[in-house]
Amino acid sequence: MDMVTVRNLKKYFGKGSRLVKALDGISFSIEKSKFTVIIGASGSGKTTLLNTIGGLYEPTEGEVMVDGICLAQLSEEQLTVFRRRNVGFVFQDYNLVPELTIRENILFPLALDDSRPDPFFFAEIVNLLGLNGQLEKFPYMLSGGGQQCTAIARALITKPALLLADEPTGSFDAKTSQNVAGLLKMTTETFHQTLVMITHNLELAQLADRVIKLKDGRIVS
């Protein structure tokens, strides 16, 4: 069964001579519990595609379905709730809240939904990501790797069916990049999630079940 289905997806920015076709008629599907990597040069449409799949961008044309739900049929409020409960985001720049502790950052999505954490699941994530002993610290007190692990934990805490990661290893050296990508793959396998990751690193792409290559807003392989 498919977790993501994209049909004739188009996303345009600007008008007239300034029109940019970030996505120009893309169709594909992603199976549940699979690890898919999206590659391509800068400006090929990778981040736009990821954000559109995640419901952060509204398509100019076409359809996006996530776990059988057509995002276009949801109201803005329904989409916000659906995204919060079903989609986890890992951003390249972490997007942690500096005033919150590591514990509070991880639990932040649940607080927005007025939900209580599963203490056993929380402990499992923290242990898996090596954040034991770091929970009462603030983001600036952790290394880049520690902050990225915090971002991953935050994305996982709601038990999302779909995890979207935009260049999560972009600021790391080769060894750390391999470790973070391997960690993402391991966590999604452990929690039976679907992972879609953008990367420029072809070595990391080899970890995936499938690779989608974009060029000028179109799938080329």
PDB file of C-alpha atoms in Angstrom:
ATOM      1  CA  MET A   1       0.000   0.000   0.000  1.00  0.00           C
ATOM      2  CA  ASP A   2       1.209   3.512  -0.781  1.00  0.00           C
ATOM      3  CA  MET A   3       1.888   6.184   1.826  1.00  0.00           C
ATOM      4  CA  VAL A   4       2.328   9.011  -0.694  1.00  0.00           C
ATOM      5  CA  THR A   5       0.693   9.414  -4.097  1.00  0.00           C
ATOM      6  CA  VAL A   6       1.487  12.413  -6.301  1.00  0.00           C
ATOM      7  CA  ARG A   7      -0.410  12.992  -9.556  1.00  0.00           C
ATOM      8  CA  ASN A   8       0.548  15.599 -12.171  1.00  0.00           C
ATOM      9  CA  LEU A   9       1.932  17.842  -9.452  1.00  0.00           C
ATOM     10  CA  LYS A  10       2.781  21.391 -10.474  1.00  0.00           C
ATOM     11  CA  LYS A  11       4.001  24.261  -8.328  1.00  0.00           C
ATOM     12  CA  TYR A  12       4.682  27.600  -9.994  1.00  0.00           C
ATOM     13  CA  PHE A  13       6.018  30.800  -8.462  1.00  0.00           C
ATOM     14  CA  GLY A  14       5.768  34.271  -9.993  1.00  0.00           C
ATOM     15  CA  LYS A  15       4.110  35.345 -13.229  1.00  0.00           C
ATOM     16  CA  GLY A  16       4.935  36.238 -16.803  1.00  0.00           C
ATOM     17  CA  SER A  17       8.647  36.516 -17.523  1.00  0.00           C
ATOM     18  CA  ARG A  18       9.355  35.788 -13.858  1.00  0.00           C
ATOM     19  CA  LEU A  19       7.398  32.525 -13.796  1.00  0.00           C
ATOM     20  CA  VAL A  20       9.364  29.700 -12.150  1.00  0.00           C
ATOM     21  CA  LYS A  21       8.107  26.157 -12.675  1.00  0.00           C
ATOM     22  CA  ALA A  22       9.506  24.620  -9.493  1.00  0.00           C
ATOM     23  CA  LEU A  23       7.509  21.436 -10.111  1.00  0.00           C
ATOM     24  CA  ASP A  24       6.290  20.782 -13.616  1.00  0.00           C
ATOM     25  CA  GLY A  25       4.005  17.751 -13.837  1.00  0.00           C
ATOM     26  CA  ILE A  26       5.342  15.144 -11.416  1.00  0.00           C
ATOM     27  CA  SER A  27       3.669  11.793 -10.740  1.00  0.00           C
ATOM     28  CA  PHE A  28       4.881   8.962  -8.506  1.00  0.00           C
ATOM     29  CA  SER A  29       4.008   6.956  -5.413  1.00  0.00           C
ATOM     30  CA  ILE A  30       5.920   5.885  -2.311  1.00  0.00           C
ATOM     31  CA  GLU A  31       5.200   2.625  -0.524  1.00  0.00           C
ATOM     32  CA  LYS A  32       4.567   2.511   3.194  1.00  0.00           C
ATOM     33  CA  SER A  33       7.560   1.807   5.437  1.00  0.00           C
ATOM     34  CA  LYS A  34      10.048   2.494   2.629  1.00  0.00           C
ATOM     35  CA  PHE A  35      13.031   4.849   2.600  1.00  0.00           C
ATOM     36  CA  THR A  36      13.050   7.134  -0.445  1.00  0.00           C
ATOM     37  CA  VAL A  37      15.770   9.649  -1.305  1.00  0.00           C
ATOM     38  CA  ILE A  38      15.236  12.672  -3.566  1.00  0.00           C
ATOM     39  CA  ILE A  39      18.353  13.972  -5.308  1.00  0.00           C
ATOM     40  CA  GLY A  40      19.076  16.713  -7.835  1.00  0.00           C
ATOM     41  CA  ALA A  41      21.027  19.912  -8.328  1.00  0.00           C
ATOM     42  CA  SER A  42      20.167  23.098  -6.442  1.00  0.00           C
ATOM     43  CA  GLY A  43      17.005  24.586  -7.909  1.00  0.00           C
ATOM     44  CA  SER A  44      15.739  21.260  -9.242  1.00  0.00           C
ATOM     45  CA  GLY A  45      12.624  21.402  -7.046  1.00  0.00           C
ATOM     46  CA  LYS A  46      13.580  19.016  -4.238  1.00  0.00           C
ATOM     47  CA  THR A  47      12.578  21.179  -1.265  1.00  0.00           C
ATOM     48  CA  THR A  48       9.450  22.411  -3.046  1.00  0.00           C
ATOM     49  CA  LEU A  49       8.431  18.798  -3.622  1.00  0.00           C
ATOM     50  CA  LEU A  50       9.058  17.841   0.003  1.00  0.00           C
ATOM     51  CA  ASN A  51       7.118  20.847   1.304  1.00  0.00           C
ATOM     52  CA  THR A  52       4.221  20.151  -1.029  1.00  0.00           C
ATOM     53  CA  ILE A  53       4.050  16.511   0.041  1.00  0.00           C
ATOM     54  CA  GLY A  54       4.047  17.717   3.644  1.00  0.00           C
ATOM     55  CA  GLY A  55       1.224  20.170   3.040  1.00  0.00           C
ATOM     56  CA  LEU A  56       3.335  23.280   3.645  1.00  0.00           C
ATOM     57  CA  TYR A  57       2.808  24.394   0.026  1.00  0.00           C
ATOM     58  CA  GLU A  58      -0.453  24.310  -1.889  1.00  0.00           C
ATOM     59  CA  PRO A  59      -0.022  22.883  -5.411  1.00  0.00           C
ATOM     60  CA  THR A  60      -0.670  25.089  -8.414  1.00  0.00           C
ATOM     61  CA  GLU A  61      -2.138  22.018 -10.057  1.00  0.00           C
ATOM     62  CA  GLY A  62      -2.306  18.293  -9.370  1.00  0.00           C
ATOM     63  CA  GLU A  63      -2.970  16.145  -6.340  1.00  0.00           C
ATOM     64  CA  VAL A  64      -1.096  14.952  -3.261  1.00  0.00           C
ATOM     65  CA  MET A  65      -2.432  12.078  -1.161  1.00  0.00           C
ATOM     66  CA  VAL A  66      -0.860  11.073   2.141  1.00  0.00           C
ATOM     67  CA  ASP A  67      -1.973   7.804   3.719  1.00  0.00           C
ATOM     68  CA  GLY A  68      -5.112   7.843   1.581  1.00  0.00           C
ATOM     69  CA  ILE A  69      -6.050  11.438   2.416  1.00  0.00           C
ATOM     70  CA  CYS A  70      -6.215  14.040  -0.364  1.00  0.00           C
ATOM     71  CA  LEU A  71      -4.620  17.148   1.128  1.00  0.00           C
ATOM     72  CA  ALA A  72      -6.568  19.491  -1.157  1.00  0.00           C
ATOM     73  CA  GLN A  73      -9.842  18.325   0.393  1.00  0.00           C
ATOM     74  CA  LEU A  74      -8.819  19.441   3.880  1.00  0.00           C
ATOM     75  CA  SER A  75      -9.554  22.892   5.248  1.00  0.00           C
ATOM     76  CA  GLU A  76      -6.605  24.942   6.481  1.00  0.00           C
ATOM     77  CA  GLU A  77      -7.379  23.966  10.075  1.00  0.00           C
ATOM     78  CA  GLN A  78      -7.831  20.287   9.187  1.00  0.00           C
ATOM     79  CA  LEU A  79      -4.575  20.314   7.234  1.00  0.00           C
ATOM     80  CA  THR A  80      -2.709  21.815  10.195  1.00  0.00           C
ATOM     81  CA  VAL A  81      -4.017  19.112  12.519  1.00  0.00           C
ATOM     82  CA  PHE A  82      -3.381  16.334   9.962  1.00  0.00           C
ATOM     83  CA  ARG A  83       0.170  17.530   9.403  1.00  0.00           C
ATOM     84  CA  ARG A  84       0.862  17.805  13.122  1.00  0.00           C
ATOM     85  CA  ARG A  85      -0.387  14.282  13.814  1.00  0.00           C
ATOM     86  CA  ASN A  86       0.769  12.413  10.728  1.00  0.00           C
ATOM     87  CA  VAL A  87       3.852  14.131   9.291  1.00  0.00           C
ATOM     88  CA  GLY A  88       7.205  14.671  10.975  1.00  0.00           C
ATOM     89  CA  PHE A  89       9.644  17.264   9.589  1.00  0.00           C
ATOM     90  CA  VAL A  90      13.429  17.288  10.028  1.00  0.00           C
ATOM     91  CA  PHE A  91      14.888  20.552   8.743  1.00  0.00           C
ATOM     92  CA  GLN A  92      18.501  21.199   7.772  1.00  0.00           C
ATOM     93  CA  ASP A  93      18.776  24.109  10.220  1.00  0.00           C
ATOM     94  CA  TYR A  94      17.118  22.137  13.063  1.00  0.00           C
ATOM     95  CA  ASN A  95      14.464  24.826  13.840  1.00  0.00           C
ATOM     96  CA  LEU A  96      14.764  24.214  17.577  1.00  0.00           C
ATOM     97  CA  VAL A  97      13.323  26.748  20.025  1.00  0.00           C
ATOM     98  CA  PRO A  98      16.362  28.247  21.810  1.00  0.00           C
ATOM     99  CA  GLU A  99      14.425  29.172  24.970  1.00  0.00           C
ATOM    100  CA  LEU A 100      13.255  25.588  25.512  1.00  0.00           C
ATOM    101  CA  THR A 101      15.256  22.710  26.933  1.00  0.00           C
ATOM    102  CA  ILE A 102      15.995  19.631  24.847  1.00  0.00           C
ATOM    103  CA  ARG A 103      13.156  17.807  26.611  1.00  0.00           C
ATOM    104  CA  GLU A 104      10.739  20.668  25.933  1.00  0.00           C
ATOM    105  CA  ASN A 105      11.813  20.904  22.291  1.00  0.00           C
ATOM    106  CA  ILE A 106      11.174  17.198  21.753  1.00  0.00           C
ATOM    107  CA  LEU A 107       7.741  17.391  23.399  1.00  0.00           C
ATOM    108  CA  PHE A 108       6.766  20.667  21.719  1.00  0.00           C
ATOM    109  CA  PRO A 109       4.574  19.107  18.956  1.00  0.00           C
ATOM    110  CA  LEU A 110       2.575  17.210  21.579  1.00  0.00           C
ATOM    111  CA  ALA A 111       2.109  20.403  23.600  1.00  0.00           C
ATOM    112  CA  LEU A 112       0.656  22.110  20.521  1.00  0.00           C
ATOM    113  CA  ASP A 113      -1.876  19.292  20.256  1.00  0.00           C
ATOM    114  CA  ASP A 114      -2.540  19.280  24.008  1.00  0.00           C
ATOM    115  CA  SER A 115      -1.449  15.635  24.112  1.00  0.00           C
ATOM    116  CA  ARG A 116       0.468  13.729  26.737  1.00  0.00           C
ATOM    117  CA  PRO A 117       3.642  11.860  25.772  1.00  0.00           C
ATOM    118  CA  ASP A 118       3.943   8.100  25.964  1.00  0.00           C
ATOM    119  CA  PRO A 119       6.709   7.872  28.593  1.00  0.00           C
ATOM    120  CA  PHE A 120       7.983   4.524  27.317  1.00  0.00           C
ATOM    121  CA  PHE A 121       8.111   5.751  23.721  1.00  0.00           C
ATOM    122  CA  PHE A 122       9.812   8.978  24.800  1.00  0.00           C
ATOM    123  CA  ALA A 123      12.447   7.008  26.708  1.00  0.00           C
ATOM    124  CA  GLU A 124      12.986   4.704  23.718  1.00  0.00           C
ATOM    125  CA  ILE A 125      13.540   7.627  21.325  1.00  0.00           C
ATOM    126  CA  VAL A 126      15.863   9.450  23.727  1.00  0.00           C
ATOM    127  CA  ASN A 127      17.911   6.297  24.275  1.00  0.00           C
ATOM    128  CA  LEU A 128      18.040   5.451  20.577  1.00  0.00           C
ATOM    129  CA  LEU A 129      19.264   8.940  19.685  1.00  0.00           C
ATOM    130  CA  GLY A 130      21.783   9.144  22.499  1.00  0.00           C
ATOM    131  CA  LEU A 131      20.157  12.097  24.244  1.00  0.00           C
ATOM    132  CA  ASN A 132      20.210  10.671  27.758  1.00  0.00           C
ATOM    133  CA  GLY A 133      21.781  13.206  30.097  1.00  0.00           C
ATOM    134  CA  GLN A 134      21.097  16.054  27.664  1.00  0.00           C
ATOM    135  CA  LEU A 135      17.396  16.637  28.281  1.00  0.00           C
ATOM    136  CA  GLU A 136      17.688  19.579  30.689  1.00  0.00           C
ATOM    137  CA  LYS A 137      20.241  21.404  28.526  1.00  0.00           C
ATOM    138  CA  PHE A 138      19.427  24.104  25.989  1.00  0.00           C
ATOM    139  CA  PRO A 139      20.104  23.731  22.243  1.00  0.00           C
ATOM    140  CA  TYR A 140      23.171  26.015  22.247  1.00  0.00           C
ATOM    141  CA  MET A 141      24.808  23.659  24.753  1.00  0.00           C
ATOM    142  CA  LEU A 142      24.752  20.738  22.306  1.00  0.00           C
ATOM    143  CA  SER A 143      26.878  20.025  19.256  1.00  0.00           C
ATOM    144  CA  GLY A 144      25.355  20.224  15.783  1.00  0.00           C
ATOM    145  CA  GLY A 145      24.887  16.462  15.862  1.00  0.00           C
ATOM    146  CA  GLY A 146      23.128  16.667  19.220  1.00  0.00           C
ATOM    147  CA  GLN A 147      20.819  19.386  17.941  1.00  0.00           C
ATOM    148  CA  GLN A 148      19.996  17.352  14.837  1.00  0.00           C
ATOM    149  CA  CYS A 149      19.241  14.307  17.001  1.00  0.00           C
ATOM    150  CA  THR A 150      16.915  16.538  19.017  1.00  0.00           C
ATOM    151  CA  ALA A 151      15.182  17.607  15.797  1.00  0.00           C
ATOM    152  CA  ILE A 152      14.788  13.962  14.793  1.00  0.00           C
ATOM    153  CA  ALA A 153      13.370  13.078  18.209  1.00  0.00           C
ATOM    154  CA  ARG A 154      10.910  15.972  17.936  1.00  0.00           C
ATOM    155  CA  ALA A 155       9.818  14.702  14.513  1.00  0.00           C
ATOM    156  CA  LEU A 156       9.316  11.176  15.848  1.00  0.00           C
ATOM    157  CA  ILE A 157       7.536  11.962  19.131  1.00  0.00           C
ATOM    158  CA  THR A 158       4.054  12.173  17.585  1.00  0.00           C
ATOM    159  CA  LYS A 159       4.591   8.750  15.951  1.00  0.00           C
ATOM    160  CA  PRO A 160       4.029  10.179  12.451  1.00  0.00           C
ATOM    161  CA  ALA A 161       3.329   7.815   9.597  1.00  0.00           C
ATOM    162  CA  LEU A 162       5.490   9.958   7.299  1.00  0.00           C
ATOM    163  CA  LEU A 163       8.877  11.491   8.075  1.00  0.00           C
ATOM    164  CA  LEU A 164      10.237  14.199   5.732  1.00  0.00           C
ATOM    165  CA  ALA A 165      13.898  15.185   6.068  1.00  0.00           C
ATOM    166  CA  ASP A 166      15.383  18.106   4.125  1.00  0.00           C
ATOM    167  CA  GLU A 167      19.188  17.772   3.894  1.00  0.00           C
ATOM    168  CA  PRO A 168      19.437  16.591   7.517  1.00  0.00           C
ATOM    169  CA  THR A 169      23.173  15.909   7.076  1.00  0.00           C
ATOM    170  CA  GLY A 170      24.035  19.006   5.031  1.00  0.00           C
ATOM    171  CA  SER A 171      26.220  20.630   7.683  1.00  0.00           C
ATOM    172  CA  PHE A 172      28.039  17.465   8.779  1.00  0.00           C
ATOM    173  CA  ASP A 173      31.282  15.839   7.711  1.00  0.00           C
ATOM    174  CA  ALA A 174      31.167  12.571   5.757  1.00  0.00           C
ATOM    175  CA  LYS A 175      31.342  10.264   8.777  1.00  0.00           C
ATOM    176  CA  THR A 176      28.720  12.143  10.782  1.00  0.00           C
ATOM    177  CA  SER A 177      26.483  12.316   7.699  1.00  0.00           C
ATOM    178  CA  GLN A 178      26.606   8.535   7.381  1.00  0.00           C
ATOM    179  CA  ASN A 179      25.798   8.161  11.080  1.00  0.00           C
ATOM    180  CA  VAL A 180      22.809  10.541  10.954  1.00  0.00           C
ATOM    181  CA  ALA A 181      21.406   8.978   7.772  1.00  0.00           C
ATOM    182  CA  GLY A 182      21.864   5.515   9.239  1.00  0.00           C
ATOM    183  CA  LEU A 183      20.141   6.669  12.413  1.00  0.00           C
ATOM    184  CA  LEU A 184      17.176   8.013  10.440  1.00  0.00           C
ATOM    185  CA  LYS A 185      16.901   4.747   8.539  1.00  0.00           C
ATOM    186  CA  MET A 186      17.113   2.753  11.758  1.00  0.00           C
ATOM    187  CA  THR A 187      14.488   4.814  13.582  1.00  0.00           C
ATOM    188  CA  THR A 188      12.012   4.599  10.736  1.00  0.00           C
ATOM    189  CA  GLU A 189      12.535   0.839  10.495  1.00  0.00           C
ATOM    190  CA  THR A 190      12.110   0.530  14.255  1.00  0.00           C
ATOM    191  CA  PHE A 191       8.884   2.548  14.287  1.00  0.00           C
ATOM    192  CA  HIS A 192       7.591   1.333  10.871  1.00  0.00           C
ATOM    193  CA  GLN A 193       7.507   4.777   9.297  1.00  0.00           C
ATOM    194  CA  THR A 194       7.911   6.030   5.745  1.00  0.00           C
ATOM    195  CA  LEU A 195      10.994   8.202   5.265  1.00  0.00           C
ATOM    196  CA  VAL A 196      11.543  10.676   2.423  1.00  0.00           C
ATOM    197  CA  MET A 197      14.903  12.462   2.522  1.00  0.00           C
ATOM    198  CA  ILE A 198      16.552  15.107   0.355  1.00  0.00           C
ATOM    199  CA  THR A 199      20.313  14.824  -0.024  1.00  0.00           C
ATOM    200  CA  HIS A 200      23.154  15.836  -2.332  1.00  0.00           C
ATOM    201  CA  ASN A 201      25.216  12.936  -1.000  1.00  0.00           C
ATOM    202  CA  LEU A 202      25.134  10.003  -3.429  1.00  0.00           C
ATOM    203  CA  GLU A 203      26.704   7.706  -0.845  1.00  0.00           C
ATOM    204  CA  LEU A 204      23.777   8.337   1.491  1.00  0.00           C
ATOM    205  CA  ALA A 205      21.363   7.683  -1.352  1.00  0.00           C
ATOM    206  CA  GLN A 206      22.659   4.127  -1.479  1.00  0.00           C
ATOM    207  CA  LEU A 207      21.013   3.503   1.905  1.00  0.00           C
ATOM    208  CA  ALA A 208      17.575   4.096   0.409  1.00  0.00           C
ATOM    209  CA  ASP A 209      15.082   1.632  -1.017  1.00  0.00           C
ATOM    210  CA  ARG A 210      14.461   4.025  -3.893  1.00  0.00           C
ATOM    211  CA  VAL A 211      16.037   7.142  -5.399  1.00  0.00           C
ATOM    212  CA  ILE A 212      14.094   9.834  -7.276  1.00  0.00           C
ATOM    213  CA  LYS A 213      16.166  12.291  -9.300  1.00  0.00           C
ATOM    214  CA  LEU A 214      14.782  15.714 -10.190  1.00  0.00           C
ATOM    215  CA  LYS A 215      15.902  18.158 -12.843  1.00  0.00           C
ATOM    216  CA  ASP A 216      14.150  21.450 -13.598  1.00  0.00           C
ATOM    217  CA  GLY A 217      11.042  20.378 -11.718  1.00  0.00           C
ATOM    218  CA  ARG A 218      10.685  17.030 -13.459  1.00  0.00           C
ATOM    219  CA  ILE A 219      11.592  13.455 -12.585  1.00  0.00           C
ATOM    220  CA  VAL A 220      14.441  12.262 -14.800  1.00  0.00           C
ATOM    221  CA  SER A 221      15.112   8.870 -13.174  1.00  0.00           C
TER     222      SER A 221
END
